[in-house]
mmCIF file of C-alpha atoms in Angstrom:
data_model
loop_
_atom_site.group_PDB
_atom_site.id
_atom_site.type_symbol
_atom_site.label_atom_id
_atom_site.label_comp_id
_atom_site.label_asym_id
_atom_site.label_seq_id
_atom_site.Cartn_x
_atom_site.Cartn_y
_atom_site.Cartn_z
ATOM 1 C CA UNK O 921 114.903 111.302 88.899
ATOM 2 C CA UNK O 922 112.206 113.410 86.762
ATOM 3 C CA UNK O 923 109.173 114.539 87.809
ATOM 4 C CA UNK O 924 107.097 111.578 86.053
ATOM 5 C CA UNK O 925 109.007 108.927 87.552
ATOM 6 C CA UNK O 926 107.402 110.305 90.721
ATOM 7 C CA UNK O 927 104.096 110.466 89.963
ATOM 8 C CA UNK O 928 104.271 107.034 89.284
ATOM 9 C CA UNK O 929 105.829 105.795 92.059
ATOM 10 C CA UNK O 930 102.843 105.026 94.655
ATOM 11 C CA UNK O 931 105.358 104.018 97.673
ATOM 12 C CA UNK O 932 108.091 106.337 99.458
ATOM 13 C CA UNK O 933 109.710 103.827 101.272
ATOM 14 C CA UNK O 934 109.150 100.383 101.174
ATOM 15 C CA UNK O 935 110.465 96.846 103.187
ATOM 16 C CA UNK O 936 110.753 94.191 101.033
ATOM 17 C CA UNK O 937 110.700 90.888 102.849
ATOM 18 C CA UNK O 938 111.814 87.724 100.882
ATOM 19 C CA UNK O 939 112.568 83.902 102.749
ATOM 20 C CA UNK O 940 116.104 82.842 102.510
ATOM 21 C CA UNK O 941 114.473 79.902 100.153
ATOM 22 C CA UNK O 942 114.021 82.432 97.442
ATOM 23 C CA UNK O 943 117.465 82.626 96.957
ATOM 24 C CA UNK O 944 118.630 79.402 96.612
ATOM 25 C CA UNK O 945 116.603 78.446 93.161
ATOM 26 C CA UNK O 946 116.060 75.111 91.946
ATOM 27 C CA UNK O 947 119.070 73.738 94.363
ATOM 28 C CA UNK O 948 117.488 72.484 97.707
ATOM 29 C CA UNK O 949 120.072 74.457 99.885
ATOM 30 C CA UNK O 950 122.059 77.128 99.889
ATOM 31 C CA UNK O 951 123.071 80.074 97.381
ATOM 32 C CA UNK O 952 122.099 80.284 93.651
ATOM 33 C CA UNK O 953 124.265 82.934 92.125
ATOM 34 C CA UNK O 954 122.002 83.279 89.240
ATOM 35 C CA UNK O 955 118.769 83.438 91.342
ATOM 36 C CA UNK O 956 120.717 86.113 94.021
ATOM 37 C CA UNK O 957 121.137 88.453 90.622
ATOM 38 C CA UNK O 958 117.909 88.224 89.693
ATOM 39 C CA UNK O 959 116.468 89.403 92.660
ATOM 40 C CA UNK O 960 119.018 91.988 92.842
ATOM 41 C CA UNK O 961 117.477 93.337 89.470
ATOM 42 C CA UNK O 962 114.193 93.535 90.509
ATOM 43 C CA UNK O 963 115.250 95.710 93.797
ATOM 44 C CA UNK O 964 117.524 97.707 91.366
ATOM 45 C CA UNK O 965 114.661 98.331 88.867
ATOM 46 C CA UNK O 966 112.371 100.005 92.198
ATOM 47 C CA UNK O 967 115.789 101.382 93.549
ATOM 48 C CA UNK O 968 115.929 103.460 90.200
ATOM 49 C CA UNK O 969 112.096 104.804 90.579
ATOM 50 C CA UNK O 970 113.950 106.822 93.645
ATOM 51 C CA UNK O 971 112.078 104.537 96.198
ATOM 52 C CA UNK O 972 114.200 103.631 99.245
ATOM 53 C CA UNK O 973 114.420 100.365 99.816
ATOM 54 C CA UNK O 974 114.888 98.276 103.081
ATOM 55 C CA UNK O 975 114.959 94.074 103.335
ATOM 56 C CA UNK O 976 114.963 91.358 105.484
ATOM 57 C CA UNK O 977 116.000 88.475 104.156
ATOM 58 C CA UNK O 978 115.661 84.640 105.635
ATOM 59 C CA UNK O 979 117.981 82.365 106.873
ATOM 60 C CA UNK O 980 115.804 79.021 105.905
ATOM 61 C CA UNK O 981 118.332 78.344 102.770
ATOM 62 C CA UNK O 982 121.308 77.816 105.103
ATOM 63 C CA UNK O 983 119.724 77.196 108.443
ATOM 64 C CA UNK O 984 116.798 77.356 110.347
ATOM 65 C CA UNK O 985 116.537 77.880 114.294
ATOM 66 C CA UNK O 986 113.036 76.040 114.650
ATOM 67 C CA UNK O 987 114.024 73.085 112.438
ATOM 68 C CA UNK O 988 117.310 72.558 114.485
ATOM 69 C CA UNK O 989 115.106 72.851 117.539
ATOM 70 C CA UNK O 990 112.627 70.264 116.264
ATOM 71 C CA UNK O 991 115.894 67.660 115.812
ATOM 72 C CA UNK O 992 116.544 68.238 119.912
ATOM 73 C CA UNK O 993 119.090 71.491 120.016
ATOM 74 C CA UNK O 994 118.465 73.651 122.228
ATOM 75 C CA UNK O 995 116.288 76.668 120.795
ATOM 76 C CA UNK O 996 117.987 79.338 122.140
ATOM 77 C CA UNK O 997 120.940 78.582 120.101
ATOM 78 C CA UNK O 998 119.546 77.207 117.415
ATOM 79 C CA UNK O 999 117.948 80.612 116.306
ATOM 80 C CA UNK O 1000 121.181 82.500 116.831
ATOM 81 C CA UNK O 1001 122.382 79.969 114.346
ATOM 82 C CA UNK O 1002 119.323 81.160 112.306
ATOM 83 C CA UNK O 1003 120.477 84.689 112.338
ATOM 84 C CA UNK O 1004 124.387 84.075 111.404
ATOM 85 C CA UNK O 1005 122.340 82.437 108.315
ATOM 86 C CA UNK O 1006 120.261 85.900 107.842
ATOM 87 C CA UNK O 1007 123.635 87.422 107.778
ATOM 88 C CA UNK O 1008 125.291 85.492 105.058
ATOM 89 C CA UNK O 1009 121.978 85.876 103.052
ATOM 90 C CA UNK O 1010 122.156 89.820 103.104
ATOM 91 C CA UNK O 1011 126.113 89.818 102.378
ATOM 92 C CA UNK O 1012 124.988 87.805 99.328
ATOM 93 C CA UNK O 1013 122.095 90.427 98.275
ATOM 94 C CA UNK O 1014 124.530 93.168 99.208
ATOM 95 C CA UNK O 1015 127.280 91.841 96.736
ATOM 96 C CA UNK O 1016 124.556 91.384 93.845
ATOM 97 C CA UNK O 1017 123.280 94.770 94.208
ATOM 98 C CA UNK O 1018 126.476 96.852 94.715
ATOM 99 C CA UNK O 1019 127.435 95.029 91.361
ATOM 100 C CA UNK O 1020 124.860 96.346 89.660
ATOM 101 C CA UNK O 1021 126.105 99.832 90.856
ATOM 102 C CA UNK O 1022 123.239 100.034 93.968
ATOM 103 C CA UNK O 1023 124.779 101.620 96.964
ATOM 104 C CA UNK O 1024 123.725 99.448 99.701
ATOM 105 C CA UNK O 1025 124.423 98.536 103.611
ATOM 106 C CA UNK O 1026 124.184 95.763 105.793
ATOM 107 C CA UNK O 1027 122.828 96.371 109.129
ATOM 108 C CA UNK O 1028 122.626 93.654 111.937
ATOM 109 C CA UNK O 1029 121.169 93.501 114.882
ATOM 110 C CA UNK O 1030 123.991 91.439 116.248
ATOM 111 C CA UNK O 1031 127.081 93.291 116.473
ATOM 112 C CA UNK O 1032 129.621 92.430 114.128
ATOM 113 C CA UNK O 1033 131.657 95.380 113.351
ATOM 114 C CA UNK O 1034 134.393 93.886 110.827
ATOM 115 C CA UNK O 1035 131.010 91.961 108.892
ATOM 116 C CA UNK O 1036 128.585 94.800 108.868
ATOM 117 C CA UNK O 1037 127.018 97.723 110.653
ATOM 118 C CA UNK O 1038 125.827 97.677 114.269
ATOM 119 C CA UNK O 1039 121.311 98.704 114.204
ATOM 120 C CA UNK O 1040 121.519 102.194 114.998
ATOM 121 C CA UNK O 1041 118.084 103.427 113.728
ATOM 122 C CA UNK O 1042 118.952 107.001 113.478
ATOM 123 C CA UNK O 1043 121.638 106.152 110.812
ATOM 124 C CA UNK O 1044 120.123 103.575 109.229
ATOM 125 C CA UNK O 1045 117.067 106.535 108.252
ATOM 126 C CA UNK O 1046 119.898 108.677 106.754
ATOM 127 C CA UNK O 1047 121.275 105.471 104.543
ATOM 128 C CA UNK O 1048 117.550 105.524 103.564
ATOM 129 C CA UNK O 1049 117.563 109.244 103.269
ATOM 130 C CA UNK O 1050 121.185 108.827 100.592
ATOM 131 C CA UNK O 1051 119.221 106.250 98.923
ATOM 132 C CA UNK O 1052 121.039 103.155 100.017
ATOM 133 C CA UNK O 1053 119.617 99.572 100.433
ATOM 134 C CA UNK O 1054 119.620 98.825 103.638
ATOM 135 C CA UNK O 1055 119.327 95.022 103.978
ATOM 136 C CA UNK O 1056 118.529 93.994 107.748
ATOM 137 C CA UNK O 1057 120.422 90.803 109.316
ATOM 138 C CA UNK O 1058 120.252 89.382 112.716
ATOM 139 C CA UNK O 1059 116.510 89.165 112.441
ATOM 140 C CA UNK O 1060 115.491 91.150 116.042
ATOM 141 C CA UNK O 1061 119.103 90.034 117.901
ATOM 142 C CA UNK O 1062 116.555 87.692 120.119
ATOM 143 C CA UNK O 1063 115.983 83.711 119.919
ATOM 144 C CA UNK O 1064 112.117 83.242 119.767
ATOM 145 C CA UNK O 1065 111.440 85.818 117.192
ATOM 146 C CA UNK O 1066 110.812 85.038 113.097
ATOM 147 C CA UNK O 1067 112.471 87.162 110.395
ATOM 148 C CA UNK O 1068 108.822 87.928 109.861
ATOM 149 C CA UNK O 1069 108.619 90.032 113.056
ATOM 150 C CA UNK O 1070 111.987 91.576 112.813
ATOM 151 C CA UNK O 1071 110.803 93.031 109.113
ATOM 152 C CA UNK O 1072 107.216 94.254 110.710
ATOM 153 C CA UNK O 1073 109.714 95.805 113.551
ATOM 154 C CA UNK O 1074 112.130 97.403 111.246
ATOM 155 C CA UNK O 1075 109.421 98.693 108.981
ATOM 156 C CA UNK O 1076 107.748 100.862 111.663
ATOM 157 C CA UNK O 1077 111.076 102.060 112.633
ATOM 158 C CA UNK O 1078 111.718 103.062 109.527
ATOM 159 C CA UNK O 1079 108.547 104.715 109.065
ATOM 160 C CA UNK O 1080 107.802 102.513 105.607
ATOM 161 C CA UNK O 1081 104.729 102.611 103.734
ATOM 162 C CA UNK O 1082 104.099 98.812 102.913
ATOM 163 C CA UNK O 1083 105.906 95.513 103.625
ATOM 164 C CA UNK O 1084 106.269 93.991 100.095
ATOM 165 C CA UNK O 1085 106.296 90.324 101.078
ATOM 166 C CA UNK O 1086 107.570 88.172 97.961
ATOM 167 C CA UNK O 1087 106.452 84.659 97.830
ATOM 168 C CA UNK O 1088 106.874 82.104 95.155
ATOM 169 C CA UNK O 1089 102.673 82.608 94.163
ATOM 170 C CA UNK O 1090 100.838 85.996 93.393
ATOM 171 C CA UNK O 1091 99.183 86.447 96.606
ATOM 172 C CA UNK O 1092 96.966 84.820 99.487
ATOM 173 C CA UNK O 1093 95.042 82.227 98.939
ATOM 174 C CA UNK O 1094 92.168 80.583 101.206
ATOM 175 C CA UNK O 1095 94.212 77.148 100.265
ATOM 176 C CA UNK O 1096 97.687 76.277 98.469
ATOM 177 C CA UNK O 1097 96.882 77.191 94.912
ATOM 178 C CA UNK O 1098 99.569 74.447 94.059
ATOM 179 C CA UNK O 1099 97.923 71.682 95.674
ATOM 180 C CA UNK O 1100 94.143 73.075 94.948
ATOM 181 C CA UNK O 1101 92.895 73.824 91.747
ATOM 182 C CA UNK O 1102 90.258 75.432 93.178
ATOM 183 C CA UNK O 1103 92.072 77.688 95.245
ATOM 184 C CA UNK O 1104 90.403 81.450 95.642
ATOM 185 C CA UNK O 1105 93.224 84.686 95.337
ATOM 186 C CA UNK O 1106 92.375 87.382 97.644
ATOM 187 C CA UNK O 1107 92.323 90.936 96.446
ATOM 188 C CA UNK O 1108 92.032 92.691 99.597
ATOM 189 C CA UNK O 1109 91.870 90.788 103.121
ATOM 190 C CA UNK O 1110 91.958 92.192 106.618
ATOM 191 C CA UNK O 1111 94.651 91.763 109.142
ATOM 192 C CA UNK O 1112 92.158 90.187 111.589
ATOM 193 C CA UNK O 1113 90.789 87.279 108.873
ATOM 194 C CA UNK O 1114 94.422 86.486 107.977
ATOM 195 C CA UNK O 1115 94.805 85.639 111.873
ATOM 196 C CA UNK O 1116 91.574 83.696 112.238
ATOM 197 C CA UNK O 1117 91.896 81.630 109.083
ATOM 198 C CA UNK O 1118 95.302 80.716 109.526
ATOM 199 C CA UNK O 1119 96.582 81.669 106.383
ATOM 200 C CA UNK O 1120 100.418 81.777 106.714
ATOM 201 C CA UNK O 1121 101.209 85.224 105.347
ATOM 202 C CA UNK O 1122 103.028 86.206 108.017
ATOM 203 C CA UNK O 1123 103.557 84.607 111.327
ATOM 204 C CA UNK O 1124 100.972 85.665 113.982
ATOM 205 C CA UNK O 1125 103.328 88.263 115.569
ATOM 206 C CA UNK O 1126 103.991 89.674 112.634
ATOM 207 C CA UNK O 1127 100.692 90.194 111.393
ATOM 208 C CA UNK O 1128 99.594 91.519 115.107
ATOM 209 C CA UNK O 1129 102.197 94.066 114.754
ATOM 210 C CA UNK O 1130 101.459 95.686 111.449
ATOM 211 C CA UNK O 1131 98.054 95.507 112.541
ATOM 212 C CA UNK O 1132 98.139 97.535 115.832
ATOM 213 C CA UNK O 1133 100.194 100.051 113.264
ATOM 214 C CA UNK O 1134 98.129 100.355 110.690
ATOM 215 C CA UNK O 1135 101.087 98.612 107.858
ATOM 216 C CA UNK O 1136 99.964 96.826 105.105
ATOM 217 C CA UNK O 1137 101.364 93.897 103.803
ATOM 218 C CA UNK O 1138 101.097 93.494 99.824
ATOM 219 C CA UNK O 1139 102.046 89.513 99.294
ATOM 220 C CA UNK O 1140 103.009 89.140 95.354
ATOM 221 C CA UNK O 1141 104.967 86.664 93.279
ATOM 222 C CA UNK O 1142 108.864 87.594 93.483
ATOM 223 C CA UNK O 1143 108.862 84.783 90.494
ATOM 224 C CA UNK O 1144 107.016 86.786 88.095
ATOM 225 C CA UNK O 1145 109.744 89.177 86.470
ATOM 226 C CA UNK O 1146 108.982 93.180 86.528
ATOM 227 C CA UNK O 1147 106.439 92.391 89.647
ATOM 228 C CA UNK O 1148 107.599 94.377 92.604
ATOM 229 C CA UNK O 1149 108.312 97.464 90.509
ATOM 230 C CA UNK O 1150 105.075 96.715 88.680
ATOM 231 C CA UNK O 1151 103.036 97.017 91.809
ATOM 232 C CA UNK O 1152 104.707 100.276 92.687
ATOM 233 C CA UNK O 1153 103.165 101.776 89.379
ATOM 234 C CA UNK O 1154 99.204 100.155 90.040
ATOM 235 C CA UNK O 1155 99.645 97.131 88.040
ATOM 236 C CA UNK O 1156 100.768 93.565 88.507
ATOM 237 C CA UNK O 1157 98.842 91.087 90.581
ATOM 238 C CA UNK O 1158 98.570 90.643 94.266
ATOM 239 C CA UNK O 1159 96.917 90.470 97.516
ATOM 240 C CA UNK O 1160 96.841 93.681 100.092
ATOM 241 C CA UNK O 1161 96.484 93.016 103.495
ATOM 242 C CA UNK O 1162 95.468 95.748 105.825
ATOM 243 C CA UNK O 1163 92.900 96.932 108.311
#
């Protein structure tokens, strides 16, 4: 990696936090090949700036532990059913990335030794350290908590720099810029207004959590080709959320 790449760069270490949606394209369940590739790109394209990478990725595409609650199964098992889905999701993104020659490891926090590898944060720094993915599964290994939380968690553990949250517009809105023409794009918002005006970036535990440690959250368009590794060089559009 030369010396300009660097200088570019503006993150270290990043988390990159995508919904299990993302990757199933136009189909309404599921994987979408394709879509999994593209993705895998854009990681690959930041991967090659020398910034180490870590994901969570959703399990909404396959299954999803509040919905099955809603529909009268019992929640507790319902979200472990969630995070088997997380872990299919980040065997996907692993097989998409190593194909495009990205070194990468899947870490759950549900042991599963013949699958993946058991969360041992120690090791998964040095995986960071080699430059490897490290893609996330399992969500926290506890029923009650979003994928959401389990990326703030694993981001401080980590000791990232941001949580890249890609979404399907190029930020935060004060209403759903697809239903309101009117809709207003945030450049900048505070942890504490995201809370109070219920604005669905993250879920409130989340957003509590990279609050009380000082993590932004940048909330950009994982549609809009060349964004994530555009925002890592100052350009691209997209809302920061911080203290």
């Amino acid at each position: 990696m030369s010396e300009a790449t660097e200088t570019r760069t503006t993150y270290k270490r990043v988390m990159l936090k995508i919904s299990g949606e993302a990757l199933m394209g136009d189909q309404g369940y599921g994987l979408h090949p394709p879509t999994v590739a593209r993705i895998a790109q854009e990681v690959k394209s930041v991967h090659d700036m020398g910034v180490e990478i870590c994901m969570v990725i959703g399990g909404g595409n396959i299954f999803r532990g509040l919905q099955g609650s809603a529909q009268g199964m019992e929640r507790t098992t319902a979200d472990y059913m969630g995070m088997l889905a997380t872990v299919m999701n980040a065997l996907a993104m692993q097989a998409a990335l190593e194909d495009l020659g990205v070194f990468t490891r899947v870490i759950s926090a549900i042991p599963m030794d013949q699958v993946c590898e058991p969360y041992i944060r120690r090791r998964a720094v040095r995986h960071l350290e080699k430059k490897r993915v490290c893609i996330f599964a399992a969500g926290t290994g506890n029923p009650y908590f979003t994928t959401d939380t389990a990326a703030t968690l694993r981001a401080n553990e980590m000791a990232c720099e941001a949580i890249f949250k890609g979404t399907k517009v190029d930020g935060v809105y004060d209403k759903d810029p697809k239903k309101h023409a009117d809709a207003r794009r945030f450049d900048t918002i505070s942890f504490d207004d995201v809370l109070v005006k219920h604005l669905q970036v993250m879920d409130a535990s989340a957003i509590a959590l990279a609050r009380d440690n000082h993590l932004p959250i940048i909330v950009f368009s994982l549609d809009e080709p060349g964004g994530f590794s555009g925002i890592l060089r100052g350009e691209g559009t997209y809302t920061r959320v911080s203290d």
